[in-house]
Coordinates of C-alpha atoms in Angstrom, one line a residue:
M3 CA 10.9 96.8 98.2
A4 CA 6.6 96.1 97.9
A5 CA 7.1 95.6 93.9
A6 CA 10.5 93.0 94.6
A7 CA 8.2 91.5 97.3
L8 CA 5.3 90.6 94.6
T9 CA 7.8 89.6 92.3
R10 CA 9.2 87.1 94.2
E11 CA 5.8 85.5 95.8
G12 CA 5.5 84.2 91.9
G13 CA 2.5 81.8 91.9
E14 CA -0.7 82.3 90.3
D15 CA -1.8 85.6 88.9
A16 CA 1.8 86.4 89.3
F17 CA 1.4 89.2 86.6
R18 CA -2.1 90.8 87.8
R19 CA -0.4 91.3 91.4
L20 CA 2.5 93.6 89.6
F21 CA -0.2 94.9 87.6
R22 CA -2.0 96.2 90.2
F23 CA 0.6 97.7 92.3
Y24 CA 2.2 99.8 89.4
R25 CA -1.9 100.8 88.4
Q26 CA -1.6 102.3 91.5
R27 CA -2.1 106.5 91.5
D28 CA -0.1 106.4 94.0
A29 CA 2.7 103.8 93.8
S30 CA 5.8 105.6 94.5
D31 CA 8.3 102.4 94.6
L32 CA 9.6 102.8 91.5
R33 CA 12.6 101.7 92.2
G34 CA 12.4 98.1 90.5
V35 CA 11.7 99.6 87.1
V36 CA 14.4 99.1 84.5
D37 CA 15.7 102.0 83.2
F38 CA 17.2 101.9 79.8
S39 CA 18.6 105.5 79.9
M40 CA 20.6 103.8 83.0
P41 CA 21.1 100.4 82.3
G42 CA 22.4 97.6 84.9
G43 CA 21.6 94.7 86.6
Q44 CA 19.5 92.3 84.0
V45 CA 20.3 94.5 81.2
F46 CA 23.3 93.9 78.5
K47 CA 24.2 95.6 75.2
S48 CA 22.5 93.7 72.1
Q49 CA 24.2 93.8 68.3
L50 CA 22.4 95.1 65.7
S51 CA 22.8 94.5 62.1
I52 CA 24.3 97.8 61.1
S53 CA 25.0 97.1 57.3
S54 CA 21.8 95.8 56.7
V55 CA 20.5 99.7 56.9
S56 CA 22.5 102.3 54.7
D57 CA 22.9 105.8 56.6
Q58 CA 20.8 107.4 53.9
D59 CA 17.9 105.1 54.6
A60 CA 18.2 105.7 58.1
Y61 CA 18.0 109.3 57.9
R62 CA 15.4 108.8 55.0
A63 CA 13.5 107.4 58.1
G64 CA 14.0 110.1 60.5
L65 CA 16.8 107.8 62.1
Q66 CA 20.4 108.3 63.2
P67 CA 23.1 105.9 61.5
V68 CA 22.5 102.5 63.3
S69 CA 25.7 102.6 64.3
Q70 CA 24.8 105.3 67.0
W71 CA 22.1 103.5 68.0
K72 CA 22.1 101.7 71.6
A73 CA 20.5 98.8 72.0
Y74 CA 19.8 96.5 74.7
G75 CA 18.7 93.0 75.7
L76 CA 16.8 91.6 79.0
N77 CA 18.5 88.4 80.6
G78 CA 15.5 85.5 80.3
Y79 CA 14.0 87.9 77.4
P80 CA 15.7 85.8 74.6
G81 CA 14.8 88.0 71.3
F82 CA 13.8 91.1 73.1
I83 CA 15.6 94.5 71.8
F84 CA 15.1 97.8 73.5
I85 CA 16.3 100.9 71.4
P86 CA 16.1 104.2 73.5
N87 CA 15.2 106.6 71.2
P88 CA 17.5 106.5 67.8
F89 CA 15.6 109.5 66.3
L90 CA 16.9 112.9 64.5
P91 CA 16.1 115.7 66.0
G92 CA 12.4 116.9 65.4
C93 CA 11.8 113.7 63.3
Q94 CA 9.6 112.7 66.5
R95 CA 6.9 115.4 65.3
H96 CA 6.1 113.7 62.0
W97 CA 5.0 110.6 64.0
V98 CA 2.9 111.9 66.1
K99 CA 1.6 114.6 63.5
Q100 CA 0.8 111.6 61.6
C101 CA -0.9 109.6 64.2
L102 CA -3.0 112.7 65.3
K103 CA -3.9 114.4 62.0
L104 CA -3.5 111.5 59.2
Y105 CA -3.5 108.0 60.2
P106 CA -7.0 108.3 62.0
Q107 CA -8.7 109.3 58.7
K108 CA -10.7 107.2 56.7
P109 CA -10.6 104.3 55.6
S110 CA -8.8 103.8 58.8
V111 CA -10.3 102.4 62.0
C112 CA -11.1 103.8 65.2
N113 CA -13.0 103.3 68.4
L114 CA -15.2 106.3 67.2
D115 CA -16.6 104.1 64.7
L116 CA -18.3 102.0 67.3
H117 CA -20.9 104.6 68.4
M118 CA -20.3 107.7 66.0
A119 CA -21.9 108.7 62.5
P120 CA -19.1 107.8 59.8
E121 CA -19.6 111.6 58.9
K122 CA -18.7 112.4 62.4
T123 CA -15.8 110.8 62.5
I124 CA -13.9 111.5 59.1
D125 CA -11.8 114.6 60.3
L126 CA -11.3 114.4 63.8
W127 CA -8.1 116.4 63.5
G128 CA -10.5 119.0 62.3
Q129 CA -13.2 119.0 64.4
S130 CA -10.4 119.3 67.5
K131 CA -7.5 121.6 66.8
E132 CA -8.9 124.8 67.5
Q133 CA -10.5 123.0 71.1
L134 CA -7.2 121.6 71.8
R135 CA -5.5 124.5 71.3
R136 CA -7.5 126.7 73.4
K137 CA -7.3 123.6 76.3
G138 CA -6.6 125.1 79.8
S139 CA -5.6 122.7 83.0
S140 CA -9.4 122.2 84.1
K141 CA -10.9 118.3 83.8
R142 CA -14.1 119.9 83.6
E143 CA -13.6 120.9 79.9
P144 CA -15.3 118.5 77.7
R145 CA -12.8 116.6 75.8
S146 CA -12.4 116.8 72.5
L147 CA -12.9 113.7 69.4
L148 CA -9.2 113.4 69.6
E149 CA -8.8 112.8 72.9
K150 CA -11.7 110.1 72.9
L151 CA -9.6 108.5 70.5
R152 CA -8.8 105.4 72.0
W153 CA -7.1 103.3 69.2
V154 CA -6.8 103.5 65.2
T155 CA -6.2 100.4 63.0
L156 CA -3.9 100.5 59.7
G157 CA -3.8 97.8 56.9
Y158 CA -5.0 94.9 58.2
H159 CA -7.8 95.7 60.4
Y160 CA -7.6 93.7 63.8
N161 CA -11.8 92.2 64.6
W162 CA -12.0 92.8 68.5
D163 CA -14.4 90.1 68.3
T164 CA -13.3 87.3 66.9
K165 CA -8.9 88.6 67.7
K166 CA -8.5 87.9 63.8
Y167 CA -7.0 89.6 60.8
S168 CA -9.1 88.7 57.4
A169 CA -8.2 89.4 53.9
N170 CA -11.3 91.1 53.1
H171 CA -10.7 93.7 55.8
H172 CA -7.5 95.5 54.8
T173 CA -6.6 99.4 53.1
P174 CA -3.6 100.0 52.0
F175 CA -0.6 100.6 55.0
P176 CA 0.6 104.0 55.2
S177 CA 3.7 104.0 53.0
D178 CA 6.4 106.3 55.4
L179 CA 5.1 104.1 58.8
A180 CA 5.8 101.2 56.5
F181 CA 9.7 102.7 55.2
L182 CA 10.4 103.3 59.2
S183 CA 9.1 100.0 60.5
E184 CA 11.5 98.1 57.7
Q185 CA 14.8 100.0 58.8
V186 CA 14.2 99.1 62.4
A187 CA 13.5 95.5 61.7
A188 CA 16.3 95.1 59.0
A189 CA 18.6 96.7 61.6
C190 CA 17.5 94.0 64.1
G191 CA 18.3 91.4 61.9
F192 CA 15.0 91.1 59.8
R193 CA 15.6 92.0 56.3
G194 CA 12.2 91.6 54.4
F195 CA 10.1 92.5 57.1
Q196 CA 6.6 93.7 55.5
A197 CA 4.6 96.0 57.6
Q198 CA 0.9 94.7 57.0
A199 CA -0.6 96.1 60.2
G200 CA -0.6 98.5 62.9
I201 CA -2.8 99.4 65.9
L202 CA -2.5 103.0 67.3
N203 CA -2.8 103.3 71.1
Y204 CA -3.6 106.5 72.3
Y205 CA -3.2 106.7 76.2
H206 CA -3.8 109.5 79.0
F207 CA -2.6 109.5 82.4
D208 CA -5.8 107.7 83.3
S209 CA -5.0 104.8 80.8
S210 CA -3.6 101.5 80.9
L211 CA -3.6 98.6 78.5
G212 CA -4.7 95.3 79.7
I213 CA -2.6 91.8 80.0
H214 CA -2.6 90.4 76.6
V215 CA -0.5 88.8 74.0
D216 CA -0.2 89.5 70.3
E217 CA -0.7 86.1 68.7
S218 CA -3.6 86.8 66.1
E219 CA -1.0 87.4 63.1
L220 CA -0.4 84.0 61.0
D221 CA 3.4 84.6 60.9
H222 CA 4.9 84.5 64.4
S223 CA 8.7 84.5 62.9
R224 CA 8.5 88.0 62.0
P225 CA 8.8 90.6 64.9
L226 CA 6.1 93.0 66.7
L227 CA 7.8 96.6 66.4
S228 CA 6.4 99.0 69.0
F229 CA 7.0 102.6 68.9
S230 CA 6.2 105.6 71.8
F231 CA 6.1 109.2 71.5
G232 CA 5.0 111.9 74.7
Q233 CA 4.8 111.0 78.0
S234 CA 6.2 108.1 79.7
S235 CA 5.0 104.3 80.8
I236 CA 5.4 101.4 82.8
F237 CA 5.6 98.8 80.4
L238 CA 5.4 94.7 81.9
L239 CA 6.9 91.9 80.2
G240 CA 6.0 88.4 81.5
G241 CA 6.4 85.0 80.5
L242 CA 4.5 82.8 78.5
K243 CA 2.2 81.8 81.3
R244 CA 0.5 84.6 83.6
E245 CA 1.8 82.7 86.6
E246 CA 5.1 84.0 85.7
A247 CA 5.8 87.7 86.9
P248 CA 7.0 90.6 84.5
T249 CA 9.7 92.5 84.4
A250 CA 8.8 96.1 84.7
M251 CA 10.4 98.8 82.6
F252 CA 10.2 102.4 81.7
M253 CA 9.3 103.7 78.1
H254 CA 10.1 107.1 76.8
S255 CA 9.4 109.1 74.1
G256 CA 11.4 108.0 71.0
D257 CA 12.1 104.5 72.4
I258 CA 11.3 101.4 70.3
M259 CA 10.8 97.8 71.5
V260 CA 11.2 94.9 69.3
M261 CA 9.6 91.5 70.2
S262 CA 10.9 88.4 68.2
G263 CA 11.8 84.5 68.7
F264 CA 10.7 83.4 72.2
S265 CA 9.6 87.3 73.0
R266 CA 7.2 87.7 70.5
L267 CA 4.7 85.5 72.4
L268 CA 5.0 86.5 75.8
Y269 CA 2.4 88.2 77.6
H270 CA 2.8 92.1 78.5
A271 CA 0.5 95.2 79.2
V272 CA 1.1 98.7 80.3
P273 CA -0.2 99.2 83.7
R274 CA 0.5 102.9 83.9
V275 CA 1.1 106.3 82.2
L276 CA 3.9 108.6 83.7
P277 CA 5.1 112.3 83.6
N278 CA 8.2 112.7 81.3
P279 CA 10.9 112.2 84.1
E280 CA 12.3 115.4 83.2
G281 CA 9.6 117.1 84.7
T282 CA 8.8 119.9 82.1
A283 CA 5.3 119.8 80.3
L284 CA 6.7 117.7 77.0
P285 CA 10.2 115.5 77.2
S286 CA 12.9 118.0 75.4
C287 CA 13.4 115.4 72.7
L288 CA 10.4 116.6 70.9
D289 CA 11.1 120.0 71.5
Q290 CA 14.3 120.1 69.4
A291 CA 14.1 121.8 65.4
L292 CA 13.6 119.4 62.4
S293 CA 17.2 120.1 60.3
S294 CA 16.6 121.9 57.5
D295 CA 18.0 119.8 55.4
L296 CA 15.9 116.4 54.8
P297 CA 17.5 114.3 52.4
A298 CA 16.4 113.1 48.9
G299 CA 13.3 111.0 49.8
S300 CA 13.0 111.5 53.2
V301 CA 9.5 110.2 54.6
I302 CA 9.9 113.1 57.3
E303 CA 7.4 116.0 56.7
R304 CA 7.9 119.3 58.0
S305 CA 5.3 120.2 60.9
S306 CA 3.7 123.5 60.3
D307 CA 4.1 125.7 63.7
E308 CA -0.2 125.7 63.9
D309 CA -0.3 122.1 63.6
W310 CA 2.8 121.6 66.2
Q311 CA 1.0 123.6 69.0
V312 CA -2.4 121.2 68.6
C313 CA 0.4 118.3 68.8
A314 CA 2.0 119.4 72.1
K315 CA -0.7 120.6 73.8
Y316 CA -2.1 117.1 73.1
L317 CA 0.7 115.4 74.3
Q318 CA 1.1 117.4 77.5
S319 CA -1.1 114.5 79.0
S320 CA -0.9 112.0 76.4
R321 CA 1.1 109.2 75.3
I322 CA 1.1 107.4 71.8
N323 CA 2.1 104.0 71.1
M324 CA 2.5 102.5 67.5
T325 CA 2.6 98.6 67.3
I326 CA 3.6 97.5 63.6
R327 CA 3.1 94.0 62.7
Q328 CA 3.7 91.1 59.9
V329 CA 0.7 89.4 59.4
L330 CA 1.2 87.1 56.8
A331 CA 4.7 85.3 55.7
E332 CA 5.6 85.0 52.7
G333 CA 3.4 83.4 50.2
Q334 CA 1.1 82.7 53.0
K335 CA -3.2 83.2 52.8
F336 CA -5.7 83.2 55.2
P337 CA -7.5 80.2 55.6
E338 CA -11.1 80.4 54.1
E339 CA -14.0 81.6 56.7
C340 CA -17.5 81.1 56.4
G341 CA -20.1 83.4 57.9
T342 CA -17.8 86.3 58.6
N343 CA -17.2 89.7 56.8
G344 CA -14.2 90.2 58.5
K345 CA -15.5 93.9 60.3
G346 CA -16.5 93.0 63.2
Q347 CA -14.9 95.9 65.9
A348 CA -14.7 96.3 69.5
P349 CA -17.5 94.9 71.9
S350 CA -16.9 98.4 74.0
E351 CA -13.9 101.0 72.8
D352 CA -12.0 100.4 76.5
S353 CA -12.1 96.3 76.4
H354 CA -8.4 96.4 75.4
H355 CA -7.4 99.8 76.1
Q356 CA -8.3 100.6 79.6
N357 CA -9.6 103.8 81.3
S358 CA -10.5 104.7 84.6
R359 CA -13.0 106.7 83.7
A360 CA -14.9 104.5 82.2
K361 CA -15.6 102.1 84.7
R362 CA -19.5 100.7 83.8
H363 CA -17.6 99.1 80.8
K364 CA -15.9 97.4 83.6
P365 CA -12.7 96.2 80.9
N366 CA -11.4 92.7 81.1
T367 CA -7.6 93.5 82.4
D368 CA -7.1 90.2 82.4

Protein backbone atom coordinates (compact mmCIF):
# COMPACT_ATOMS: atom_id res chain seq x y z
CA MET A 1 0.00 0.00 0.00
CA ALA A 2 1.29 3.43 -0.92
CA ALA A 3 0.46 4.96 2.46
CA ALA A 4 2.17 2.11 4.31
CA ALA A 5 5.29 2.53 2.19
CA LEU A 6 5.38 6.25 3.01
CA THR A 7 4.99 5.44 6.72
CA ARG A 8 7.90 2.99 6.64
CA GLU A 9 10.18 5.57 5.05
CA GLY A 10 10.17 7.61 8.26
CA GLY A 11 12.91 10.21 8.41
CA GLU A 12 12.60 13.92 7.82
CA ASP A 13 9.16 15.32 7.02
CA ALA A 14 7.45 11.94 7.38
CA PHE A 15 4.32 13.73 8.55
CA ARG A 16 4.30 16.03 5.53
CA ARG A 17 4.63 13.12 3.11
CA LEU A 18 1.56 11.38 4.50
CA PHE A 19 -0.34 14.68 4.69
CA ARG A 20 0.28 15.23 0.99
CA PHE A 21 -0.65 11.64 0.17
CA TYR A 22 -4.08 11.88 1.83
CA ARG A 23 -4.56 15.44 0.59
CA GLN A 24 -4.64 14.20 -3.01
CA ARG A 25 -8.14 14.12 -4.44
CA ASP A 26 -7.39 10.81 -6.19
CA ALA A 27 -5.89 9.11 -3.11
CA SER A 28 -8.11 6.03 -3.22
CA ASP A 29 -5.91 3.81 -1.06
CA LEU A 30 -7.57 4.34 2.33
CA ARG A 31 -6.97 0.83 3.66
CA GLY A 32 -4.41 2.12 6.12
CA VAL A 33 -6.87 4.54 7.75
CA VAL A 34 -8.08 3.41 11.18
CA ASP A 35 -11.87 3.10 11.32
CA PHE A 36 -13.20 3.06 14.88
CA SER A 37 -16.55 1.72 13.69
CA MET A 38 -14.62 -1.47 12.88
CA PRO A 39 -11.79 -1.37 15.45
CA GLY A 40 -8.85 -3.72 15.17
CA GLY A 41 -5.08 -3.79 14.94
CA GLN A 42 -3.58 -1.08 17.13
CA VAL A 43 -6.99 -0.12 18.57
CA PHE A 44 -7.95 -1.20 22.09
CA LYS A 45 -10.94 -0.54 24.33
CA SER A 46 -10.48 2.37 26.71
CA GLN A 47 -12.02 2.61 30.18
CA LEU A 48 -14.30 5.52 31.06
CA SER A 49 -15.21 6.97 34.45
CA ILE A 50 -18.86 5.94 34.35
CA SER A 51 -19.65 7.11 37.89
CA SER A 52 -18.37 10.64 37.19
CA VAL A 53 -21.38 11.60 35.04
CA SER A 54 -24.94 10.88 36.08
CA ASP A 55 -27.34 9.61 33.44
CA GLN A 56 -29.39 12.76 34.04
CA ASP A 57 -26.45 15.06 33.29
CA ALA A 58 -25.57 13.02 30.21
CA TYR A 59 -29.18 13.37 28.99
CA ARG A 60 -29.12 17.11 29.70
CA ALA A 61 -26.06 17.41 27.42
CA GLY A 62 -27.75 15.36 24.69
CA LEU A 63 -25.59 12.30 25.35
CA GLN A 64 -26.31 8.65 25.96
CA PRO A 65 -25.52 7.35 29.46
CA VAL A 66 -21.75 6.94 29.72
CA SER A 67 -22.23 3.22 30.40
CA GLN A 68 -23.43 2.91 26.79
CA TRP A 69 -20.52 4.75 25.19
CA LYS A 70 -17.79 2.94 23.33
CA ALA A 71 -14.30 4.33 23.86
CA TYR A 72 -11.01 3.35 22.27
CA GLY A 73 -7.35 4.09 22.57
CA LEU A 74 -4.43 3.63 20.16
CA ASN A 75 -1.25 1.73 20.93
CA GLY A 76 1.61 4.20 21.06
CA TYR A 77 -0.61 7.17 21.93
CA PRO A 78 -1.14 7.28 25.71
CA GLY A 79 -3.90 9.71 26.70
CA PHE A 80 -5.69 9.57 23.34
CA ILE A 81 -9.36 8.57 23.57
CA PHE A 82 -11.75 8.14 20.63
CA ILE A 83 -15.50 8.00 21.35
CA PRO A 84 -17.65 7.08 18.31
CA ASN A 85 -20.87 9.12 18.27
CA PRO A 86 -22.28 9.02 21.84
CA PHE A 87 -25.04 11.55 21.09
CA LEU A 88 -28.72 10.80 21.59
CA PRO A 89 -30.88 10.75 18.42
CA GLY A 90 -31.48 14.25 17.08
CA CYS A 91 -29.11 15.99 19.49
CA GLN A 92 -26.29 16.57 17.01
CA ARG A 93 -28.64 18.98 15.26
CA HIS A 94 -28.52 21.33 18.24
CA TRP A 95 -24.75 21.71 18.06
CA VAL A 96 -24.77 22.16 14.29
CA LYS A 97 -27.37 24.91 14.59
CA GLN A 98 -25.41 26.61 17.39
CA CYS A 99 -22.23 26.57 15.28
CA LEU A 100 -24.00 28.11 12.30
CA LYS A 101 -26.63 30.39 13.86
CA LEU A 102 -25.59 31.39 17.38
CA TYR A 103 -21.87 30.96 18.04
CA PRO A 104 -20.69 33.14 15.10
CA GLN A 105 -22.65 36.09 16.49
CA LYS A 106 -20.83 38.93 18.19
CA PRO A 107 -18.95 39.19 20.46
CA SER A 108 -17.38 36.04 18.98
CA VAL A 109 -14.57 36.58 16.48
CA CYS A 110 -14.39 35.00 13.01
CA ASN A 111 -12.20 35.05 9.90
CA LEU A 112 -14.65 37.33 8.08
CA ASP A 113 -13.86 40.12 10.57
CA LEU A 114 -10.45 40.45 8.91
CA HIS A 115 -11.79 42.01 5.73
CA MET A 116 -15.39 43.03 6.38
CA ALA A 117 -16.89 45.94 8.33
CA PRO A 118 -18.22 44.91 11.76
CA GLU A 119 -21.84 45.62 10.80
CA LYS A 120 -21.53 43.17 7.90
CA THR A 121 -20.71 40.20 10.16
CA ILE A 122 -23.31 40.76 12.89
CA ASP A 123 -25.86 38.32 11.46
CA LEU A 124 -24.22 35.79 9.13
CA TRP A 125 -27.17 33.41 9.53
CA GLY A 126 -29.77 36.01 8.59
CA GLN A 127 -27.78 37.08 5.54
CA SER A 128 -27.18 33.51 4.35
CA LYS A 129 -30.19 31.35 5.16
CA GLU A 130 -32.31 32.10 2.09
CA GLN A 131 -29.35 31.80 -0.26
CA LEU A 132 -28.38 28.47 1.32
CA ARG A 133 -31.92 27.10 1.24
CA ARG A 134 -32.23 27.83 -2.50
CA LYS A 135 -28.72 26.66 -3.34
CA GLY A 136 -28.36 24.05 -6.07
CA SER A 137 -25.42 21.84 -6.92
CA SER A 138 -23.67 24.28 -9.27
CA LYS A 139 -20.23 25.34 -8.10
CA ARG A 140 -20.62 28.59 -10.00
CA GLU A 141 -23.23 29.92 -7.62
CA PRO A 142 -21.83 32.63 -5.33
CA ARG A 143 -21.04 31.43 -1.83
CA SER A 144 -23.05 32.76 1.10
CA LEU A 145 -21.27 34.39 4.04
CA LEU A 146 -21.78 31.21 6.09
CA GLU A 147 -20.01 29.24 3.37
CA LYS A 148 -17.11 31.70 3.59
CA LEU A 149 -16.82 31.12 7.33
CA ARG A 150 -13.59 29.30 8.21
CA TRP A 151 -13.19 29.75 11.95
CA VAL A 152 -14.85 31.25 15.01
CA THR A 153 -13.22 31.74 18.41
CA LEU A 154 -15.07 31.64 21.74
CA GLY A 155 -14.17 32.55 25.32
CA TYR A 156 -10.49 33.44 25.39
CA HIS A 157 -9.94 34.43 21.77
CA TYR A 158 -6.89 32.89 20.19
CA ASN A 159 -4.49 35.45 18.75
CA TRP A 160 -3.31 34.04 15.40
CA ASP A 161 -0.43 36.57 15.21
CA THR A 162 1.19 35.90 18.59
CA LYS A 163 -0.15 32.32 18.99
CA LYS A 164 -1.31 33.29 22.49
CA TYR A 165 -4.40 33.93 24.58
CA SER A 166 -4.66 36.98 26.84
CA ALA A 167 -6.77 38.18 29.75
CA ASN A 168 -8.00 41.28 27.95
CA HIS A 169 -9.47 39.53 24.92
CA HIS A 170 -12.17 37.39 26.45
CA THR A 171 -15.93 37.07 26.05
CA PRO A 172 -18.38 34.78 27.88
CA PHE A 173 -18.10 31.12 26.86
CA PRO A 174 -21.41 29.54 25.73
CA SER A 175 -22.97 27.81 28.73
CA ASP A 176 -24.45 24.90 26.74
CA LEU A 177 -21.11 24.06 25.12
CA ALA A 178 -19.33 24.37 28.47
CA PHE A 179 -21.78 21.88 30.01
CA LEU A 180 -21.31 19.37 27.17
CA SER A 181 -17.52 19.67 27.43
CA GLU A 182 -17.51 19.25 31.20
CA GLN A 183 -19.52 16.01 30.98
CA VAL A 184 -17.26 14.51 28.29
CA ALA A 185 -14.11 15.51 30.19
CA ALA A 186 -15.46 14.03 33.42
CA ALA A 187 -16.35 10.76 31.67
CA CYS A 188 -12.72 10.58 30.51
CA GLY A 189 -11.39 11.08 34.03
CA PHE A 190 -11.00 14.87 34.06
CA ARG A 191 -13.47 16.11 36.65
CA GLY A 192 -13.37 19.87 37.18
CA PHE A 193 -12.49 20.62 33.55
CA GLN A 194 -13.32 24.23 32.69
CA ALA A 195 -14.23 25.09 29.10
CA GLN A 196 -12.48 28.44 28.65
CA ALA A 197 -11.66 28.68 24.93
CA GLY A 198 -13.12 27.22 21.79
CA ILE A 199 -12.03 27.24 18.16
CA LEU A 200 -14.72 26.22 15.69
CA ASN A 201 -13.47 25.14 12.26
CA TYR A 202 -15.72 25.04 9.20
CA TYR A 203 -14.55 22.72 6.43
CA HIS A 204 -15.70 22.05 2.88
CA PHE A 205 -14.65 19.26 0.52
CA ASP A 206 -11.68 21.36 -0.64
CA SER A 207 -10.52 22.28 2.89
CA SER A 208 -7.79 20.95 5.12
CA LEU A 209 -6.14 21.82 8.44
CA GLY A 210 -2.38 22.19 8.43
CA ILE A 211 0.12 20.29 10.60
CA HIS A 212 0.31 21.85 14.05
CA VAL A 213 0.46 21.38 17.82
CA ASP A 214 -2.02 22.96 20.25
CA GLU A 215 0.38 24.30 22.86
CA SER A 216 -0.77 27.88 23.45
CA GLU A 217 -2.87 27.01 26.51
CA LEU A 218 -1.01 27.69 29.75
CA ASP A 219 -2.29 24.49 31.37
CA HIS A 220 -1.39 21.34 29.40
CA SER A 221 -2.55 19.00 32.15
CA ARG A 222 -6.14 19.39 30.97
CA PRO A 223 -7.38 17.65 27.81
CA LEU A 224 -8.19 18.99 24.38
CA LEU A 225 -11.72 17.99 23.32
CA SER A 226 -12.73 17.70 19.67
CA PHE A 227 -16.31 17.25 18.36
CA SER A 228 -17.15 16.62 14.67
CA PHE A 229 -20.44 17.01 12.78
CA GLY A 230 -21.45 16.58 9.16
CA GLN A 231 -19.28 15.01 6.49
CA SER A 232 -16.33 12.78 7.41
CA SER A 233 -12.62 13.49 7.41
CA ILE A 234 -9.20 11.90 7.73
CA PHE A 235 -7.34 12.93 10.89
CA LEU A 236 -3.58 12.45 11.23
CA LEU A 237 -2.07 12.02 14.70
CA GLY A 238 1.71 12.10 14.84
CA GLY A 239 4.43 12.35 17.43
CA LEU A 240 6.36 14.98 19.34
CA LYS A 241 8.51 15.57 16.25
CA ARG A 242 7.66 16.07 12.61
CA GLU A 243 10.00 13.23 11.66
CA GLU A 244 7.59 10.68 13.19
CA ALA A 245 5.04 9.31 10.73
CA PRO A 246 1.44 9.86 11.86
CA THR A 247 -1.45 7.42 12.19
CA ALA A 248 -4.44 8.15 9.93
CA MET A 249 -7.99 7.68 11.21
CA PHE A 250 -11.53 8.48 10.09
CA MET A 251 -13.69 10.97 11.95
CA HIS A 252 -17.42 10.74 11.32
CA SER A 253 -20.37 12.85 12.41
CA GLY A 254 -20.83 12.80 16.18
CA ASP A 255 -17.38 11.39 16.93
CA ILE A 256 -15.42 12.85 19.85
CA MET A 257 -11.65 12.83 20.34
CA VAL A 258 -9.87 13.56 23.60
CA MET A 259 -6.15 14.35 23.60
CA SER A 260 -4.59 14.30 27.06
CA GLY A 261 -1.35 13.44 28.81
CA PHE A 262 1.35 12.39 26.34
CA SER A 263 -1.01 12.88 23.39
CA ARG A 264 -1.92 16.44 24.38
CA LEU A 265 1.08 17.98 22.60
CA LEU A 266 1.39 15.76 19.54
CA TYR A 267 1.44 17.01 15.96
CA HIS A 268 -1.86 16.53 14.15
CA ALA A 269 -3.67 17.65 11.00
CA VAL A 270 -6.73 17.13 8.80
CA PRO A 271 -5.57 16.62 5.20
CA ARG A 272 -8.92 15.81 3.67
CA VAL A 273 -12.70 15.99 4.06
CA LEU A 274 -14.63 13.02 2.64
CA PRO A 275 -18.28 12.31 1.85
CA ASN A 276 -19.83 10.29 4.65
CA PRO A 277 -19.28 6.56 4.03
CA GLU A 278 -23.00 5.77 3.85
CA GLY A 279 -23.10 7.40 0.42
CA THR A 280 -26.06 9.63 1.31
CA ALA A 281 -26.18 13.43 1.30
CA LEU A 282 -26.06 13.41 5.11
CA PRO A 283 -25.11 10.64 7.53
CA SER A 284 -28.16 8.85 8.93
CA CYS A 285 -27.40 10.02 12.49
CA LEU A 286 -28.34 13.54 11.37
CA ASP A 287 -31.69 12.38 9.97
CA GLN A 288 -32.85 11.15 13.38
CA ALA A 289 -35.58 13.09 15.16
CA LEU A 290 -35.16 14.57 18.62
CA SER A 291 -37.03 12.90 21.44
CA SER A 292 -40.29 14.63 22.37
CA ASP A 293 -39.46 14.59 26.10
CA LEU A 294 -36.27 16.48 26.83
CA PRO A 295 -35.14 16.19 30.46
CA ALA A 296 -35.50 19.10 32.87
CA GLY A 297 -32.59 21.48 32.55
CA SER A 298 -31.54 20.15 29.14
CA VAL A 299 -29.16 22.41 27.22
CA ILE A 300 -30.50 20.94 23.97
CA GLU A 301 -32.96 23.11 22.06
CA ARG A 302 -35.31 21.78 19.45
CA SER A 303 -34.45 23.08 15.95
CA SER A 304 -37.28 24.36 13.80
CA ASP A 305 -37.80 22.61 10.47
CA GLU A 306 -36.86 25.86 8.74
CA ASP A 307 -33.57 26.17 10.62
CA TRP A 308 -32.66 22.54 10.06
CA GLN A 309 -33.29 22.84 6.31
CA VAL A 310 -30.60 25.53 6.19
CA CYS A 311 -28.20 23.49 8.36
CA ALA A 312 -28.78 20.33 6.31
CA LYS A 313 -28.10 22.13 3.04
CA TYR A 314 -24.87 23.51 4.48
CA LEU A 315 -23.71 20.11 5.74
CA GLN A 316 -24.21 18.39 2.39
CA SER A 317 -20.76 19.63 1.43
CA SER A 318 -19.30 20.60 4.80
CA ARG A 319 -17.98 19.47 8.15
CA ILE A 320 -17.94 21.39 11.44
CA ASN A 321 -15.41 20.76 14.20
CA MET A 322 -15.47 22.22 17.73
CA THR A 323 -12.25 22.08 19.77
CA ILE A 324 -12.59 23.04 23.42
CA ARG A 325 -9.71 23.87 25.76
CA GLN A 326 -8.99 24.87 29.33
CA VAL A 327 -6.46 27.69 29.06
CA LEU A 328 -5.58 28.29 32.71
CA ALA A 329 -5.16 25.97 35.68
CA GLU A 330 -7.23 26.67 38.77
CA GLY A 331 -5.99 29.97 40.26
CA GLN A 332 -3.51 30.56 37.40
CA LYS A 333 -3.23 33.98 35.76
CA PHE A 334 -1.82 35.21 32.48
CA PRO A 335 1.71 36.62 32.64
CA GLU A 336 2.00 40.38 32.29
CA GLU A 337 2.53 41.41 28.69
CA CYS A 338 3.74 44.74 27.40
CA GLY A 339 2.62 46.48 24.25
CA THR A 340 -0.21 44.20 23.23
CA ASN A 341 -3.95 44.49 23.39
CA GLY A 342 -4.44 40.78 22.73
CA LYS A 343 -6.80 41.47 19.87
CA GLY A 344 -4.63 40.61 16.89
CA GLN A 345 -6.10 38.02 14.58
CA ALA A 346 -4.94 35.97 11.66
CA PRO A 347 -2.57 37.39 9.04
CA SER A 348 -4.75 35.67 6.45
CA GLU A 349 -8.01 33.84 6.90
CA ASP A 350 -6.47 30.56 5.73
CA SER A 351 -3.07 30.63 7.42
CA HIS A 352 -4.17 27.82 9.71
CA HIS A 353 -7.27 26.51 7.95
CA GLN A 354 -6.58 25.87 4.27
CA ASN A 355 -8.75 26.08 1.21
CA SER A 356 -7.40 24.92 -2.14
CA ARG A 357 -9.08 27.81 -3.95
CA ALA A 358 -7.22 30.39 -1.83
CA LYS A 359 -3.86 29.59 -3.44
CA ARG A 360 -2.66 33.17 -3.53
CA HIS A 361 -2.47 33.08 0.27
CA LYS A 362 -0.11 30.09 0.10
CA PRO A 363 -0.94 29.10 3.69
CA ASN A 364 1.73 27.37 5.73
CA THR A 365 0.69 23.73 5.96
CA ASP A 366 3.68 22.92 8.11
